[in-house]
CSV table of C-alpha atoms in Angstrom, one decimal:
chain,number,residue,atom,x,y,z
A,1,GLN,CA,0.2,-0.1,0.5
A,2,LEU,CA,1.4,3.5,-1.0
A,3,HIS,CA,2.5,5.6,1.8
A,4,LEU,CA,4.3,8.9,1.8
A,5,GLN,CA,5.1,10.6,4.6
A,6,GLU,CA,6.6,14.2,4.6
A,7,SER,CA,9.6,15.2,7.4
A,8,GLY,CA,11.0,17.8,8.5
A,9,PRO,CA,11.9,21.0,10.9
A,10,GLY,CA,8.9,22.8,11.8
A,11,LEU,CA,10.0,26.4,12.4
A,12,VAL,CA,12.7,27.7,10.3
A,13,LYS,CA,13.7,31.6,10.4
A,14,PRO,CA,13.7,34.1,8.1
A,15,SER,CA,16.1,33.8,5.6
A,16,GLU,CA,16.9,30.8,6.3
A,17,THR,CA,16.6,27.5,4.2
A,18,LEU,CA,13.4,25.2,5.0
A,19,SER,CA,14.2,21.6,4.4
A,20,LEU,CA,12.0,19.1,3.9
A,21,THR,CA,11.5,15.0,3.0
A,22,CYS,CA,10.0,12.9,1.5
A,23,THR,CA,10.1,9.2,1.8
A,24,VAL,CA,7.7,7.1,0.0
A,25,SER,CA,6.8,3.3,0.8
A,26,GLY,CA,4.7,0.8,-1.3
A,27,ASP,CA,6.2,1.8,-5.0
A,28,SER,CA,10.0,2.5,-6.3
A,29,ILE,CA,10.9,5.3,-6.9
A,30,SER,CA,13.0,4.4,-9.1
A,31,SER,CA,11.4,2.2,-11.0
A,32,SER,CA,8.0,4.5,-11.2
A,33,THR,CA,6.9,6.8,-14.3
A,34,TYR,CA,4.9,8.8,-11.6
A,35,TYR,CA,6.2,12.7,-11.3
A,36,TRP,CA,7.0,13.1,-7.3
A,37,GLY,CA,5.9,16.5,-6.5
A,38,TRP,CA,5.5,19.2,-3.8
A,39,ILE,CA,2.2,21.6,-3.3
A,40,ARG,CA,1.7,23.7,-0.3
A,41,GLN,CA,-0.9,25.3,1.3
A,42,PRO,CA,-1.0,28.4,3.8
A,43,PRO,CA,-3.0,28.4,6.1
A,44,GLY,CA,-6.6,28.9,5.5
A,45,GLU,CA,-5.6,29.3,1.8
A,46,GLY,CA,-5.1,27.8,-1.7
A,47,LEU,CA,-3.2,25.2,-2.7
A,48,GLU,CA,0.2,26.2,-4.7
A,49,TRP,CA,2.4,23.9,-6.7
A,50,ILE,CA,6.4,24.0,-6.1
A,51,GLY,CA,7.7,21.7,-8.1
A,52,SER,CA,8.2,17.7,-9.2
A,53,ILE,CA,11.0,14.9,-10.1
A,54,LEU,CA,11.0,12.1,-11.8
A,55,TYR,CA,12.9,9.4,-10.8
A,56,ASN,CA,16.1,10.1,-13.5
A,57,GLY,CA,16.4,13.4,-10.8
A,58,ARG,CA,15.4,15.7,-14.1
A,59,THR,CA,13.1,18.8,-12.0
A,60,TYR,CA,10.6,21.1,-12.7
A,61,TYR,CA,10.0,23.7,-10.5
A,62,ASN,CA,6.5,26.6,-10.0
A,63,PRO,CA,8.3,29.7,-12.4
A,64,SER,CA,7.5,32.2,-9.3
A,65,LEU,CA,9.7,29.6,-6.7
A,66,LYS,CA,12.2,28.5,-9.0
A,67,SER,CA,15.0,31.0,-8.4
A,68,ARG,CA,14.6,29.5,-4.3
A,69,VAL,CA,13.7,26.0,-5.2
A,70,THR,CA,15.9,22.9,-4.8
A,71,ILE,CA,14.3,19.3,-5.6
A,72,SER,CA,16.4,16.3,-5.3
A,73,VAL,CA,15.9,12.4,-5.0
A,74,ASP,CA,17.7,9.9,-3.7
A,75,THR,CA,16.1,6.3,-5.0
A,76,SER,CA,19.0,4.2,-2.3
A,77,LYS,CA,17.0,5.6,0.3
A,78,ASN,CA,12.8,6.4,-1.5
A,79,GLN,CA,12.6,9.7,-0.4
A,80,PHE,CA,13.2,12.6,-2.4
A,81,SER,CA,14.0,16.2,-0.9
A,82,LEU,CA,12.5,20.0,-0.8
A,83,LYS,CA,14.6,22.8,-0.3
A,84,LEU,CA,13.4,25.9,0.2
A,85,SER,CA,15.5,29.5,0.4
A,86,SER,CA,15.2,32.8,1.9
A,87,VAL,CA,12.3,31.8,3.5
A,88,THR,CA,10.0,34.8,4.6
A,89,ALA,CA,6.2,35.0,6.4
A,90,ALA,CA,5.0,34.5,3.2
A,91,ASP,CA,6.1,30.2,3.3
A,92,THR,CA,5.0,29.1,6.3
A,93,SER,CA,2.4,27.2,4.9
A,94,VAL,CA,1.8,22.9,4.9
A,95,TYR,CA,3.5,21.0,2.7
A,96,PHE,CA,2.7,18.1,1.0
A,97,CYS,CA,4.2,15.1,-1.2
A,98,ALA,CA,2.5,13.8,-3.9
A,99,ARG,CA,2.5,10.6,-6.1
A,100,GLY,CA,1.5,12.7,-9.5
A,101,TRP,CA,-1.9,13.9,-8.4
A,102,GLY,CA,-3.2,10.9,-7.3
A,103,ALA,CA,-1.6,9.7,-3.7
A,104,TRP,CA,-0.5,12.7,-0.6
A,105,GLY,CA,1.0,12.9,2.5
A,106,GLN,CA,-1.2,13.9,5.3
A,107,GLY,CA,0.9,17.1,4.6
A,108,THR,CA,3.8,19.2,7.0
A,109,LEU,CA,3.1,22.2,8.7
A,110,VAL,CA,6.1,24.7,8.6
A,111,THR,CA,6.8,28.3,10.4
A,112,VAL,CA,8.8,30.9,9.3
A,113,SER,CA,9.3,32.6,12.3
A,114,SER,CA,12.2,34.6,15.0
B,1,ASP,CA,-0.1,31.5,-16.6
B,2,ILE,CA,-3.6,29.2,-17.2
B,3,VAL,CA,-5.5,30.7,-14.2
B,4,MET,CA,-8.9,28.4,-12.8
B,5,THR,CA,-11.7,30.8,-11.7
B,6,GLN,CA,-14.2,28.4,-10.0
B,7,THR,CA,-18.1,29.2,-9.5
B,8,PRO,CA,-19.2,29.3,-7.0
B,9,LEU,CA,-16.9,29.6,-4.1
B,10,SER,CA,-19.7,28.1,-1.7
B,11,LEU,CA,-22.0,25.9,-1.3
B,12,SER,CA,-24.7,24.6,0.9
B,13,VAL,CA,-26.9,21.6,-0.1
B,14,THR,CA,-29.7,19.8,1.2
B,15,PRO,CA,-28.5,16.1,2.3
B,16,GLY,CA,-29.6,13.4,-1.2
B,17,GLN,CA,-29.9,17.4,-3.8
B,18,PRO,CA,-27.7,17.6,-6.1
B,19,ALA,CA,-24.7,20.2,-6.9
B,20,SER,CA,-22.7,21.6,-9.5
B,21,ILE,CA,-19.4,23.5,-9.9
B,22,SER,CA,-17.9,25.4,-12.4
B,23,CYS,CA,-14.6,25.9,-13.4
B,24,LYS,CA,-13.3,28.0,-16.1
B,25,SER,CA,-9.5,27.8,-17.5
B,26,SER,CA,-7.8,30.7,-19.4
B,27,GLN,CA,-6.3,29.0,-22.2
B,28,SER,CA,-7.8,26.0,-23.5
B,29,LEU,CA,-6.2,22.7,-21.5
B,30,LEU,CA,-6.1,19.9,-24.8
B,31,HIS,CA,-2.8,18.9,-25.2
B,32,SER,CA,-1.5,18.2,-28.2
B,33,ASN,CA,-1.3,14.6,-27.3
B,34,GLY,CA,-5.4,15.0,-27.2
B,35,ARG,CA,-5.8,14.3,-23.6
B,36,THR,CA,-7.3,16.8,-21.7
B,37,TYR,CA,-5.2,17.6,-18.8
B,38,LEU,CA,-8.3,18.9,-16.5
B,39,TYR,CA,-8.7,17.2,-12.3
B,40,TRP,CA,-11.0,17.6,-9.8
B,41,HIS,CA,-9.7,17.1,-6.1
B,42,LEU,CA,-12.0,17.5,-2.2
B,43,GLN,CA,-10.2,18.4,0.8
B,44,LYS,CA,-11.6,17.6,3.8
B,45,PRO,CA,-11.5,19.1,6.9
B,46,GLY,CA,-8.0,18.3,8.2
B,47,GLN,CA,-6.8,16.2,5.6
B,48,PRO,CA,-5.1,16.0,2.3
B,49,PRO,CA,-7.0,16.2,-0.5
B,50,GLN,CA,-7.8,13.4,-2.6
B,51,LEU,CA,-8.2,13.1,-6.3
B,52,LEU,CA,-12.0,12.6,-7.5
B,53,ILE,CA,-11.5,12.6,-11.0
B,54,TYR,CA,-8.9,13.4,-13.6
B,55,GLU,CA,-8.8,14.2,-17.5
B,56,VAL,CA,-12.1,15.9,-17.4
B,57,PHE,CA,-14.4,12.7,-17.0
B,58,ASN,CA,-12.5,9.8,-15.1
B,59,ARG,CA,-13.6,8.4,-11.8
B,60,PHE,CA,-10.1,7.4,-9.7
B,61,SER,CA,-10.1,4.2,-7.9
B,62,GLY,CA,-13.1,4.5,-5.5
B,63,VAL,CA,-14.8,7.4,-5.9
B,64,PRO,CA,-18.1,7.0,-6.1
B,65,ASP,CA,-19.9,6.9,-9.3
B,66,ARG,CA,-22.4,10.2,-7.8
B,67,PHE,CA,-19.4,12.0,-8.5
B,68,SER,CA,-19.1,12.7,-12.4
B,69,GLY,CA,-17.0,15.4,-14.7
B,70,SER,CA,-17.8,17.2,-17.8
B,71,GLY,CA,-16.4,19.8,-20.4
B,72,SER,CA,-13.8,20.3,-22.6
B,73,GLY,CA,-11.3,23.3,-23.8
B,74,THR,CA,-11.5,25.7,-21.1
B,75,ASP,CA,-15.1,24.7,-19.3
B,76,PHE,CA,-15.7,22.4,-17.0
B,77,THR,CA,-18.3,21.2,-14.4
B,78,LEU,CA,-17.9,18.8,-11.6
B,79,LYS,CA,-21.7,17.1,-10.8
B,80,ILE,CA,-22.9,15.3,-7.5
B,81,SER,CA,-26.1,13.5,-8.5
B,82,ARG,CA,-26.8,13.5,-4.2
B,83,VAL,CA,-25.3,14.8,-2.2
B,84,GLU,CA,-23.9,12.8,1.6
B,85,ALA,CA,-22.9,14.3,4.7
B,86,GLU,CA,-19.7,13.0,3.4
B,87,ASP,CA,-18.9,15.3,1.3
B,88,VAL,CA,-18.1,18.0,2.9
B,89,GLY,CA,-15.0,20.2,2.0
B,90,VAL,CA,-13.3,22.4,-0.3
B,91,TYR,CA,-13.4,21.7,-4.1
B,92,TYR,CA,-10.9,22.3,-5.9
B,93,CYS,CA,-10.2,22.4,-10.0
B,94,MET,CA,-6.5,22.0,-11.4
B,95,GLN,CA,-5.2,22.3,-14.8
B,96,SER,CA,-1.5,20.1,-15.4
B,97,VAL,CA,-2.3,20.9,-19.3
B,98,GLN,CA,1.9,21.7,-19.0
B,99,LEU,CA,3.0,18.2,-17.3
B,100,PRO,CA,4.2,18.1,-14.4
B,101,GLN,CA,2.9,21.4,-13.5
B,102,GLY,CA,-0.5,22.5,-11.9
B,103,THR,CA,-2.6,25.6,-10.7
B,104,PHE,CA,-5.5,24.8,-9.1
B,105,GLY,CA,-9.1,26.9,-8.8
B,106,GLN,CA,-9.6,28.9,-5.8
B,107,GLY,CA,-11.6,26.0,-4.4
B,108,THR,CA,-15.5,25.6,-3.7
B,109,LYS,CA,-16.4,25.2,-0.6
B,110,VAL,CA,-19.6,22.8,-0.2
B,111,GLU,CA,-21.2,22.1,3.3
B,112,ILE,CA,-24.8,20.0,3.9
B,113,LYS,CA,-27.8,22.6,4.7
């Protein structure tokens, strides 16, 4: 059974880098043809796609975040990761990882505050 | 950038009655491969979004047949034939014609009367 689990710090200081990892079980990233992605949702607001990665490391980013985002994959651990640099309070959100659009993690709240 | 516009933004429905949500995109969602990349998600309170409909009218695994999607080009509709209490939440349309990028509508909040 497919399961995605986000992990990482729940509190990040302004100007620092937000780092999250999505651990996948029930499917192998290295043999999957799906896009593995990150989506975020500010409290009480809508959904924003951040970016996606394929098993071979090819990445796709939201143009509005591209300068600050890095998504990588570690097939040996069956994980993929998100780094968002120079964060501000506007980056406070629940961050979801997903396989394609049909399977989502539960999400993790990241608050940007000093 | 493709903009997705949903109407209405909120809906109050009597159980057993139908409901309909409209979604319009600023550009056609018909890909050169012939497929139309319009999706519908439901986010129940305190949960991640769950996929209901993919590529306009295809129900995702486990989705009840009271949910149906229709439309083409830039105009799309999600219909619930008979709303049940478990259908409450926020419904989002989403486009992904520029794979794998996704753009979501503002969301339509559905509540039960």
